Coordinates of C-alpha atoms in Angstrom, one line a residue:
X1 CA -4.0 30.7 -65.9
X2 CA -4.9 27.7 -63.7
X3 CA -1.4 26.4 -63.9
X4 CA 0.0 29.8 -63.0
X5 CA -2.2 30.1 -59.9
X6 CA -1.4 26.5 -58.9
X7 CA 2.4 27.1 -59.0
X8 CA 2.0 30.4 -57.0
X9 CA 0.0 28.5 -54.4
X10 CA 2.6 25.7 -54.2
X11 CA 5.4 28.3 -53.7
X12 CA 3.5 29.9 -50.9
X13 CA 3.0 26.5 -49.3
X14 CA 6.8 25.8 -49.4
X15 CA 7.5 29.0 -47.6
X16 CA 4.8 28.1 -45.0
X17 CA 6.2 24.6 -44.6
X18 CA 9.7 25.9 -44.0
X19 CA 8.6 28.4 -41.3
X20 CA 6.5 25.8 -39.6
X21 CA 8.7 22.8 -40.1
X22 CA 9.2 22.2 -36.3
X23 CA 5.4 22.2 -35.7
X24 CA 4.6 20.3 -38.8
X25 CA 6.8 17.4 -37.7
X26 CA 4.5 16.7 -34.8
X27 CA 1.3 16.8 -36.8
X28 CA -0.7 13.8 -37.8
X29 CA -0.6 12.8 -41.5
X30 CA -3.1 15.2 -43.1
X31 CA -5.0 14.9 -46.3
X32 CA -2.6 17.4 -48.0
X33 CA 0.5 15.3 -47.1
X34 CA -1.1 12.2 -48.5
X35 CA -1.9 14.0 -51.8
X36 CA 1.7 15.0 -52.3
X37 CA 1.6 18.6 -51.2
X38 CA -1.3 19.7 -53.5
X39 CA -4.0 21.5 -51.5
X40 CA -5.8 24.8 -51.0
X41 CA -6.2 27.4 -48.3
X42 CA -8.9 25.3 -46.7
X43 CA -6.3 22.5 -45.9
X44 CA -4.0 25.1 -44.4
X45 CA -6.7 26.1 -41.9
X46 CA -7.3 22.4 -41.1
X47 CA -3.6 22.2 -40.1
X48 CA -3.9 25.3 -38.0
X49 CA -6.7 23.6 -36.1
X50 CA -4.7 20.3 -35.8
X51 CA -1.8 22.0 -33.9
X52 CA -1.9 19.9 -30.7
X53 CA -3.0 21.8 -27.6
X54 CA 0.1 20.3 -26.0
X55 CA 2.1 23.1 -27.6
X56 CA 0.5 25.9 -25.6
X57 CA 1.5 27.1 -22.1
X58 CA -0.7 25.9 -19.3
X59 CA -2.0 28.0 -16.4
X60 CA -1.7 25.8 -13.3
X61 CA -2.1 25.9 -9.6
X62 CA -0.1 23.5 -7.3
X63 CA -2.3 22.1 -4.5
X64 CA -1.4 19.8 -1.6
X65 CA -3.4 16.6 -0.7
X66 CA -5.7 18.6 1.6
X67 CA -6.6 21.2 -1.1
X68 CA -4.4 24.1 0.1
X69 CA -2.7 26.2 -2.6
X70 CA 1.1 26.3 -2.7
X71 CA 2.1 29.7 -4.1
X72 CA 0.5 31.7 -7.0
X73 CA -0.9 30.4 -10.2
X74 CA 1.9 29.4 -12.6
X75 CA 2.3 29.7 -16.4
X76 CA 4.0 26.4 -17.3
X77 CA 5.4 25.3 -20.6
X78 CA 3.9 22.2 -22.2
X79 CA 7.2 20.2 -22.0
X80 CA 7.5 20.7 -18.2
X81 CA 8.5 17.4 -16.4
X82 CA 7.7 16.2 -12.9
X83 CA 11.5 16.8 -12.0
X84 CA 11.2 20.4 -13.0
X85 CA 7.9 20.8 -11.1
X86 CA 9.7 19.3 -8.0
X87 CA 12.4 21.9 -8.2
X88 CA 9.8 24.7 -8.6
X89 CA 7.8 23.4 -5.7
X90 CA 10.8 23.1 -3.4
X91 CA 11.6 26.8 -4.3
X92 CA 8.0 27.9 -3.7
X93 CA 8.0 26.2 -0.3
X94 CA 11.5 27.5 0.6
X95 CA 12.8 23.9 1.0
X96 CA 16.6 24.2 0.6
X97 CA 19.3 21.5 0.5
X98 CA 21.3 23.4 3.1
X99 CA 18.4 23.0 5.6
X100 CA 18.1 19.4 4.5
X101 CA 14.4 20.0 3.7
X102 CA 14.5 19.4 -0.1
X103 CA 11.9 16.7 -0.7
X104 CA 11.0 14.4 -3.5
X105 CA 7.4 14.9 -4.7
X106 CA 4.9 13.1 -6.9
X107 CA 2.3 15.0 -9.0
X108 CA -1.2 14.0 -9.9
X109 CA -3.5 15.5 -12.6
X110 CA -7.0 14.1 -12.5
X111 CA -5.8 11.3 -10.1
X112 CA -3.2 10.1 -12.7
X113 CA 0.4 10.3 -11.7
X114 CA 2.5 12.6 -13.9
X115 CA 5.1 10.4 -15.6
X116 CA 5.6 12.0 -19.0
X117 CA 5.9 15.7 -19.8
X118 CA 2.9 18.0 -19.1
X119 CA 1.6 18.2 -22.7
X120 CA 1.5 14.5 -23.3
X121 CA -0.1 13.9 -19.9
X122 CA -2.9 16.4 -20.6
X123 CA -3.6 14.8 -23.9
X124 CA -3.8 11.4 -22.2
X125 CA -6.2 12.4 -19.4
X126 CA -8.1 14.7 -21.8
X127 CA -7.8 17.7 -19.5
X128 CA -9.5 21.0 -20.3
X129 CA -7.4 24.0 -21.1
X130 CA -10.3 26.4 -20.4
X131 CA -9.9 26.4 -16.6
X132 CA -6.9 26.7 -14.3
X133 CA -5.3 23.3 -14.2
X134 CA -5.1 21.8 -10.6
X135 CA -1.9 19.8 -10.0
X136 CA -1.9 17.9 -6.8
X137 CA 1.4 17.2 -5.1
X138 CA 2.3 14.7 -2.4
X139 CA 5.7 14.3 -0.7
X140 CA 7.4 10.9 -1.4
X141 CA 9.4 8.8 1.1
X142 CA 12.9 10.4 1.6
X143 CA 14.5 7.0 1.3
X144 CA 14.0 4.7 -1.7
X145 CA 13.5 1.0 -1.4
X146 CA 15.1 -1.0 -4.2
X147 CA 12.9 -3.8 -5.4
X148 CA 13.9 -7.3 -4.2
X149 CA 15.3 -9.0 -7.3
X150 CA 16.9 -12.3 -6.3
X151 CA 16.6 -15.1 -3.8
X152 CA 19.6 -14.7 -1.5
X153 CA 19.0 -17.9 0.3
X154 CA 16.5 -20.7 0.8
X155 CA 16.7 -21.9 4.4
X156 CA 15.3 -25.3 5.4
X157 CA 14.1 -25.9 9.0
X158 CA 10.4 -26.3 9.1
X159 CA 9.1 -29.8 8.7
X160 CA 5.7 -28.7 7.4
X161 CA 4.3 -25.8 5.3
X162 CA 5.0 -22.3 6.4
X163 CA 1.7 -20.5 7.1
X164 CA 2.9 -17.0 8.2
X165 CA 6.1 -14.8 8.1
X166 CA 6.6 -11.5 9.7
X167 CA 9.5 -9.0 10.1
X168 CA 9.8 -7.2 13.5
X169 CA 9.0 -3.5 13.6
X170 CA 12.7 -2.6 13.8
X171 CA 13.5 -5.0 10.9
X172 CA 16.1 -6.9 13.0
X173 CA 14.1 -10.1 13.5
X174 CA 12.2 -12.4 11.3
X175 CA 9.6 -15.0 12.5
X176 CA 7.7 -17.7 10.8
X177 CA 4.8 -20.0 12.0
X178 CA 4.3 -23.4 10.5
X179 CA 2.2 -26.5 10.3
X180 CA 4.9 -28.4 12.2
X181 CA 3.7 -26.7 15.4
X182 CA 6.8 -24.5 15.8
X183 CA 7.6 -20.8 15.6
X184 CA 11.0 -20.2 14.2
X185 CA 13.2 -17.1 14.5
X186 CA 15.7 -16.4 11.7
X187 CA 18.8 -14.3 11.5
X188 CA 18.2 -12.7 8.2
X189 CA 21.6 -10.9 8.3
X190 CA 23.6 -14.1 8.3
X191 CA 20.7 -15.9 6.6
X192 CA 20.6 -18.8 9.0
X193 CA 18.1 -20.3 11.5
X194 CA 18.4 -18.6 14.9
X195 CA 16.1 -20.4 17.3
X196 CA 13.0 -22.6 17.4
X197 CA 10.1 -21.8 19.7
X198 CA 8.4 -25.1 20.7
X199 CA 5.2 -25.3 22.7
X200 CA 2.2 -25.3 20.4
X201 CA 0.6 -28.7 19.9
X202 CA -0.9 -28.0 16.5
X203 CA -0.4 -25.8 13.4
X204 CA 0.8 -22.2 14.1
X205 CA -1.6 -20.0 12.1
X206 CA -0.5 -16.5 12.9
X207 CA 2.4 -14.5 14.4
X208 CA 2.5 -10.9 15.5
X209 CA 5.2 -8.6 16.9
X210 CA 4.7 -6.2 19.8
X211 CA 5.2 -2.5 18.7
X212 CA 8.5 -2.3 20.7
X213 CA 9.8 -5.5 19.1
X214 CA 10.4 -7.1 22.5
X215 CA 7.8 -9.8 22.3
X216 CA 6.4 -12.1 19.6
X217 CA 2.9 -13.5 19.9
X218 CA 1.7 -16.7 18.1
X219 CA -1.7 -18.3 17.8
X220 CA -2.5 -21.8 16.8
X221 CA -4.9 -24.6 16.0
X222 CA -4.5 -25.7 19.6
X223 CA -6.7 -22.7 20.8
X224 CA -3.7 -21.2 22.6
X225 CA -1.8 -17.9 22.3
X226 CA 1.8 -18.0 23.3
X227 CA 4.4 -15.2 23.8
X228 CA 8.1 -15.6 23.0
X229 CA 11.3 -13.7 23.7
X230 CA 12.8 -13.0 20.2
X231 CA 16.4 -13.0 21.4
X232 CA 16.4 -16.3 23.2
X233 CA 13.3 -18.0 21.8
X234 CA 12.1 -18.8 25.3
X235 CA 8.4 -18.9 26.2
X236 CA 7.1 -15.7 27.9
X237 CA 3.6 -17.0 28.7
X238 CA 0.7 -19.2 27.6
X239 CA -2.7 -17.6 27.3
X240 CA -5.6 -20.0 27.4
X241 CA -9.3 -19.1 27.1
X242 CA -10.4 -19.5 23.5
X243 CA -12.5 -22.6 22.7
X244 CA -11.4 -22.8 19.0
X245 CA -8.4 -22.0 16.9
X246 CA -6.8 -18.5 16.8
X247 CA -7.2 -16.7 13.5
X248 CA -5.5 -13.4 14.2
X249 CA -3.5 -11.3 16.7
X250 CA -3.1 -7.5 17.0
X251 CA -1.1 -5.4 19.5
X252 CA -2.1 -2.1 21.0
X253 CA -0.3 0.7 19.2
X254 CA 2.8 2.3 20.8
X255 CA 1.3 5.8 21.0
X256 CA -1.8 4.5 22.8
X257 CA 0.0 2.7 25.7
X258 CA -0.5 4.2 29.1
X259 CA 2.7 2.8 30.8
X260 CA 5.4 0.4 29.8
X261 CA 3.9 -2.2 32.1
X262 CA 0.4 -2.0 30.7
X263 CA 0.9 -3.6 27.2
X264 CA -2.2 -5.2 25.7
X265 CA -3.0 -7.2 22.6
X266 CA -6.2 -8.8 21.2
X267 CA -6.7 -12.3 19.8
X268 CA -9.5 -13.4 17.5
X269 CA -10.8 -16.9 17.4
X270 CA -13.0 -19.2 15.4
X271 CA -15.2 -19.5 18.5
X272 CA -16.7 -16.1 17.5
X273 CA -15.1 -14.0 20.2
X274 CA -12.0 -11.8 20.5
X275 CA -10.2 -11.4 23.8
X276 CA -8.1 -8.5 25.1
X277 CA -5.1 -9.6 27.2
X278 CA -2.8 -7.9 29.6
X279 CA 0.7 -9.1 28.8
X280 CA 2.3 -8.7 32.2
X281 CA -0.5 -10.4 34.2
X282 CA -1.2 -12.9 31.4
X283 CA -5.0 -12.6 31.9
X284 CA -7.9 -11.7 29.6
X285 CA -9.2 -8.2 30.5
X286 CA -12.5 -8.6 28.6
X287 CA -14.1 -10.5 25.8
X288 CA -15.5 -9.0 22.6
X289 CA -18.5 -11.3 21.9
X290 CA -21.3 -10.2 19.5
X291 CA -20.5 -12.1 16.3
X292 CA -22.6 -15.1 15.6
X293 CA -20.0 -17.1 13.7
X294 CA -16.2 -17.6 13.5
X295 CA -14.0 -14.5 13.3
X296 CA -11.5 -14.2 10.4
X297 CA -9.5 -11.0 11.2
X298 CA -8.8 -8.5 13.9
X299 CA -7.0 -5.1 13.9
X300 CA -6.2 -2.7 16.7
X301 CA -6.6 0.8 15.3
X302 CA -4.9 4.1 16.2
X303 CA -8.0 5.9 17.4
X304 CA -8.9 3.7 20.4
X305 CA -11.0 1.2 18.4
X306 CA -10.6 -2.6 17.8
X307 CA -12.0 -4.0 14.6
X308 CA -13.2 -7.6 14.1
X309 CA -14.4 -9.2 10.9
X310 CA -16.4 -12.4 10.9
X311 CA -18.0 -15.1 8.8
X312 CA -21.4 -13.7 9.9
X313 CA -20.8 -11.0 7.2
X314 CA -20.4 -8.1 9.6
X315 CA -17.5 -6.0 10.9
X316 CA -17.7 -4.6 14.4
X317 CA -15.8 -1.6 15.9
X318 CA -15.2 -1.9 19.7
X319 CA -14.0 0.6 22.3
X320 CA -10.5 -0.6 23.3
X321 CA -11.0 0.8 26.8
X322 CA -13.9 -1.4 27.9
X323 CA -14.9 -3.6 25.0
X324 CA -18.2 -1.9 24.3
X325 CA -19.6 -2.0 20.8
X326 CA -19.1 1.4 19.0
X327 CA -20.3 0.4 15.4
X328 CA -21.7 -2.5 13.5
X329 CA -20.6 -2.3 9.9
X330 CA -23.0 -4.2 7.6
X331 CA -23.1 -4.5 3.8
X332 CA -21.3 -7.7 2.8
X333 CA -23.3 -10.7 1.5
X334 CA -20.8 -13.4 2.5
X335 CA -17.9 -14.1 4.9
X336 CA -15.6 -11.1 5.6
X337 CA -12.0 -12.4 5.1
X338 CA -9.7 -9.6 5.6
X339 CA -9.4 -6.1 7.1
X340 CA -6.9 -3.3 6.3
X341 CA -6.2 0.0 8.1
X342 CA -4.9 3.2 6.4
X343 CA -2.6 3.7 9.4
X344 CA -1.3 0.2 9.5
X345 CA 2.3 1.0 8.7
X346 CA 2.5 3.7 11.4
X347 CA 0.9 1.3 13.9
X348 CA 3.3 -1.5 12.9
X349 CA 6.5 0.4 13.1
X350 CA 5.5 2.6 16.1
X351 CA 8.5 4.7 17.3
X352 CA 11.0 3.1 14.9
X353 CA 12.2 5.2 12.0
X354 CA 13.2 3.9 8.5
X355 CA 16.6 2.9 9.8
X356 CA 15.2 0.8 12.6
X357 CA 16.3 3.2 15.4
X358 CA 14.1 4.6 18.2
X359 CA 14.2 6.9 21.2
X360 CA 15.5 5.4 24.4
X361 CA 12.9 6.1 27.1
X362 CA 9.3 4.9 27.0
X363 CA 7.9 8.5 27.1
X364 CA 10.1 9.7 24.2
X365 CA 9.3 6.6 22.2
X366 CA 5.5 7.1 22.8
X367 CA 5.8 10.8 21.7
X368 CA 7.7 9.8 18.6
X369 CA 5.2 7.1 17.7
X370 CA 2.3 9.6 18.0
X371 CA 4.2 12.1 15.9
X372 CA 4.7 9.5 13.2
X373 CA 1.1 8.4 13.4
X374 CA -0.2 12.0 12.9
X375 CA 2.2 12.6 10.1
X376 CA 1.2 9.4 8.2
X377 CA -2.6 9.9 8.7
X378 CA -2.4 13.7 8.2
X379 CA -4.9 14.1 11.0
X380 CA -7.6 12.5 9.0
X381 CA -9.9 9.8 10.4
X382 CA -8.6 6.2 10.1
X383 CA -10.0 4.4 7.0
X384 CA -10.8 0.6 7.1
X385 CA -11.2 -1.8 4.1
X386 CA -13.1 -5.0 4.4
X387 CA -12.7 -7.7 1.8
X388 CA -15.1 -10.6 1.4
X389 CA -16.1 -13.9 -0.2
X390 CA -18.8 -11.9 -2.0
X391 CA -16.0 -10.6 -4.4
X392 CA -16.5 -7.0 -3.1
X393 CA -14.8 -4.6 -0.7
X394 CA -16.1 -1.8 1.4
X395 CA -14.3 1.4 2.4
X396 CA -15.3 2.7 5.8
X397 CA -14.5 5.5 8.3
X398 CA -15.6 3.7 11.4
X399 CA -14.9 6.5 13.8
X400 CA -17.2 8.8 11.9
X401 CA -20.1 6.7 10.5
X402 CA -21.5 3.2 10.2
X403 CA -22.3 3.8 6.5
X404 CA -19.7 2.7 4.0
X405 CA -17.9 5.5 2.0
X406 CA -17.8 3.2 -1.1
X407 CA -18.5 -0.3 -2.3
X408 CA -15.6 -1.6 -4.5
X409 CA -16.3 -4.2 -7.2
X410 CA -14.1 -5.6 -9.9
X411 CA -12.7 -8.9 -8.6
X412 CA -14.5 -12.0 -9.9
X413 CA -13.5 -14.3 -7.1
X414 CA -13.2 -14.1 -3.3
X415 CA -10.8 -11.5 -1.9
X416 CA -8.2 -13.0 0.3
X417 CA -6.0 -10.1 1.4
X418 CA -6.1 -6.3 1.4
X419 CA -3.4 -3.9 2.4
X420 CA -2.8 -0.2 2.5
X421 CA 0.4 1.4 1.2
X422 CA 2.6 2.8 4.1
X423 CA 1.7 6.4 3.0
X424 CA -2.1 5.5 2.8
X425 CA -2.4 6.8 -0.7
X426 CA -3.2 3.4 -2.2
X427 CA -4.3 0.0 -1.2
X428 CA -3.9 -3.3 -3.0
X429 CA -6.2 -6.3 -3.0
X430 CA -5.3 -9.9 -3.7
X431 CA -7.9 -12.4 -5.0
X432 CA -8.5 -16.0 -6.0
X433 CA -9.2 -14.6 -9.5
X434 CA -5.3 -14.4 -10.0
X435 CA -5.3 -10.6 -10.1
X436 CA -3.9 -8.0 -7.8
X437 CA -5.8 -4.7 -8.0
X438 CA -4.7 -1.2 -7.0
X439 CA -7.1 1.3 -5.6
X440 CA -7.0 5.0 -4.5
X441 CA -6.7 5.0 -0.7
X442 CA -8.5 8.2 -0.2
X443 CA -11.6 7.8 -2.4
X444 CA -11.6 4.0 -3.1
X445 CA -11.5 4.6 -6.9
X446 CA -10.1 1.8 -9.0
X447 CA -6.6 2.6 -10.3
X448 CA -5.3 -0.5 -12.2
X449 CA -5.1 -4.3 -12.3
X450 CA -1.8 -6.2 -12.1
X451 CA -2.1 -9.4 -14.1
X452 CA 0.6 -12.0 -14.4
X453 CA -0.1 -14.7 -11.8
X454 CA -1.6 -18.0 -13.1
X455 CA -2.9 -19.1 -9.7
X456 CA -4.8 -17.6 -6.8
X457 CA -3.0 -14.7 -5.0
X458 CA -2.8 -15.4 -1.3
X459 CA -1.0 -12.5 0.3
X460 CA 0.6 -9.1 -0.5
X461 CA 3.2 -6.9 1.1
X462 CA 4.2 -3.2 0.4
X463 CA 7.7 -1.8 0.2
X464 CA 8.3 0.8 3.0
X465 CA 8.4 3.7 0.4
X466 CA 5.0 2.7 -1.2
X467 CA 6.5 2.2 -4.6
X468 CA 6.2 -1.5 -5.0
X469 CA 3.8 -4.3 -4.1
X470 CA 5.0 -7.9 -3.5
X471 CA 2.5 -10.7 -4.1
X472 CA 2.6 -14.4 -3.2
X473 CA 0.6 -16.9 -5.2
X474 CA -0.5 -20.5 -5.5
X475 CA 1.5 -20.6 -8.8
X476 CA 4.7 -20.8 -6.8
X477 CA 6.0 -17.4 -7.8
X478 CA 6.4 -14.0 -6.1
X479 CA 5.9 -10.9 -8.2
X480 CA 7.0 -7.3 -7.6
X481 CA 4.7 -4.7 -9.2
X482 CA 5.6 -1.1 -9.8
X483 CA 2.9 1.3 -8.5
X484 CA 4.3 4.3 -10.5
X485 CA 4.5 2.4 -13.9
X486 CA 1.4 0.3 -13.0
X487 CA 3.0 -2.9 -14.4
X488 CA 5.1 -5.9 -13.5
X489 CA 8.6 -4.9 -12.2
X490 CA 10.0 -8.4 -11.5
X491 CA 9.1 -12.1 -11.5
X492 CA 10.6 -14.1 -8.7
X493 CA 10.5 -17.8 -9.2
X494 CA 12.2 -20.1 -6.7
X495 CA 9.6 -21.9 -4.6
X496 CA 8.6 -25.3 -5.8
X497 CA 5.0 -25.1 -4.5
X498 CA 2.3 -22.7 -3.4
X499 CA 3.5 -19.6 -1.4
X500 CA 1.2 -18.9 1.5
X501 CA 2.9 -16.0 3.1
X502 CA 5.2 -13.1 2.3
X503 CA 6.5 -10.0 4.0
X504 CA 8.7 -7.0 3.2
X505 CA 11.0 -5.6 5.9
X506 CA 9.9 -2.2 7.3
X507 CA 13.5 -1.1 6.5
X508 CA 13.0 -2.1 2.9
X509 CA 16.1 -4.2 2.6
X510 CA 14.7 -7.7 2.5
X511 CA 11.7 -9.7 1.5
X512 CA 10.7 -13.1 3.0
X513 CA 8.3 -15.8 1.8
X514 CA 7.2 -19.3 2.8
X515 CA 4.8 -21.9 1.7
X516 CA 4.0 -25.5 1.0
X517 CA 7.6 -26.4 0.1
X518 CA 8.6 -25.8 3.8
X519 CA 11.5 -23.5 2.7
X520 CA 11.9 -20.0 4.1
X521 CA 13.2 -17.9 1.2
X522 CA 14.9 -14.5 1.7
X523 CA 14.9 -12.0 -1.2
X524 CA 17.0 -8.9 -1.7
X525 CA 18.2 -6.4 -4.3

């Protein structure tokens, strides 16, 4: 009798297995499978329970970055991919290829980028199926930057270490400042030295381009700021006034300029002050003096504020019109080394688009710069990150409050450089602990750590489409990190010593780096 009932049950199970073969293949190994198919009704129920929730349809709502719904709630299959969601979203928003409005999008569920199909992703982030699933979408850059993969040339020229490199806002020029007291301009198309700007009497510590790419400013250990013509390399002015070396320069953004003759920039010095200069008159308009120790960084923001960071552990926000203090941002326990603005890319490139073109007249260029600024900041207040020797960072909204939005911990050595991605969604931090960390640019939440360098990381640069981070390190390598895959994309050896500076062209076509081996290296795909 027992044998008879056992064989009947086995036959039943065979039929069950055939009808569910597709589902069973995706099940974990159950007790019944291990015992060679013998089992009872209780095991069958166990398997019913084990069917992954990935197999059921998901009720979802597509939401933009500001929380506005796009279309109705959707019933999505579990194997839906981000490519299919993109098609669906473009249809919902009436973006058609004919109109040239079809956009690439990235999708986030619980702050994690959707890279696999929907079911696998939900299992990974442990999302609840009980409520309507919120899928946040964000438009991607229309152009794609290919990662720099090889050194196209190593150009000698500097006689001492290269301390700073910077591409112009239109991507046409490349400048470097060196310990040999010169600023050099390079023709990165023909990959040859273009001209040498001589005048400083000590190390050139920083270089910065005006937003219209017509002037280059440099600051040095000789306490002077000099202006240069990028086409001829001739001096356009010597600005004296600081008592100690210059640590940073920042230009007034294109959209904030009153007239084309009223261009201003700010210089920060180790004498504890920052000065705002009028370029045409070559005179300091006013001094920003409140810090009690040397400055380390300065940024001219897009909302009429100038930010200075100092070794006195504070950050100040100043009114760019008259130099009055607007906010004092306190919280760090040690020197503040670096500042980053969420609008930095828009401020850097001004009226230039991703191909390096701009409107002809000053008025039109100013309008275009404001339009780009608003688009990139999505009319939200400008966010500021400060990185310090106390191993922490703070996220601020200086125009709104003197209280930090968040304190960010994780690095175990001093933080040397912080930079927002061009779209403001992320920022990356470089530290002497050999790591580059990626953070959410809106909330300050930690995203991931990029490990691979075996020496301190000195500087980072973003690709113009926000998909890659380039890092320069003491270990003599550059590394390219993929933001989407959260891992190392490429290792770029080539330098024979520490790399102090790197930059990625705003057009995305080239990278440049320089360091202790005195060579300027150009990198491209």
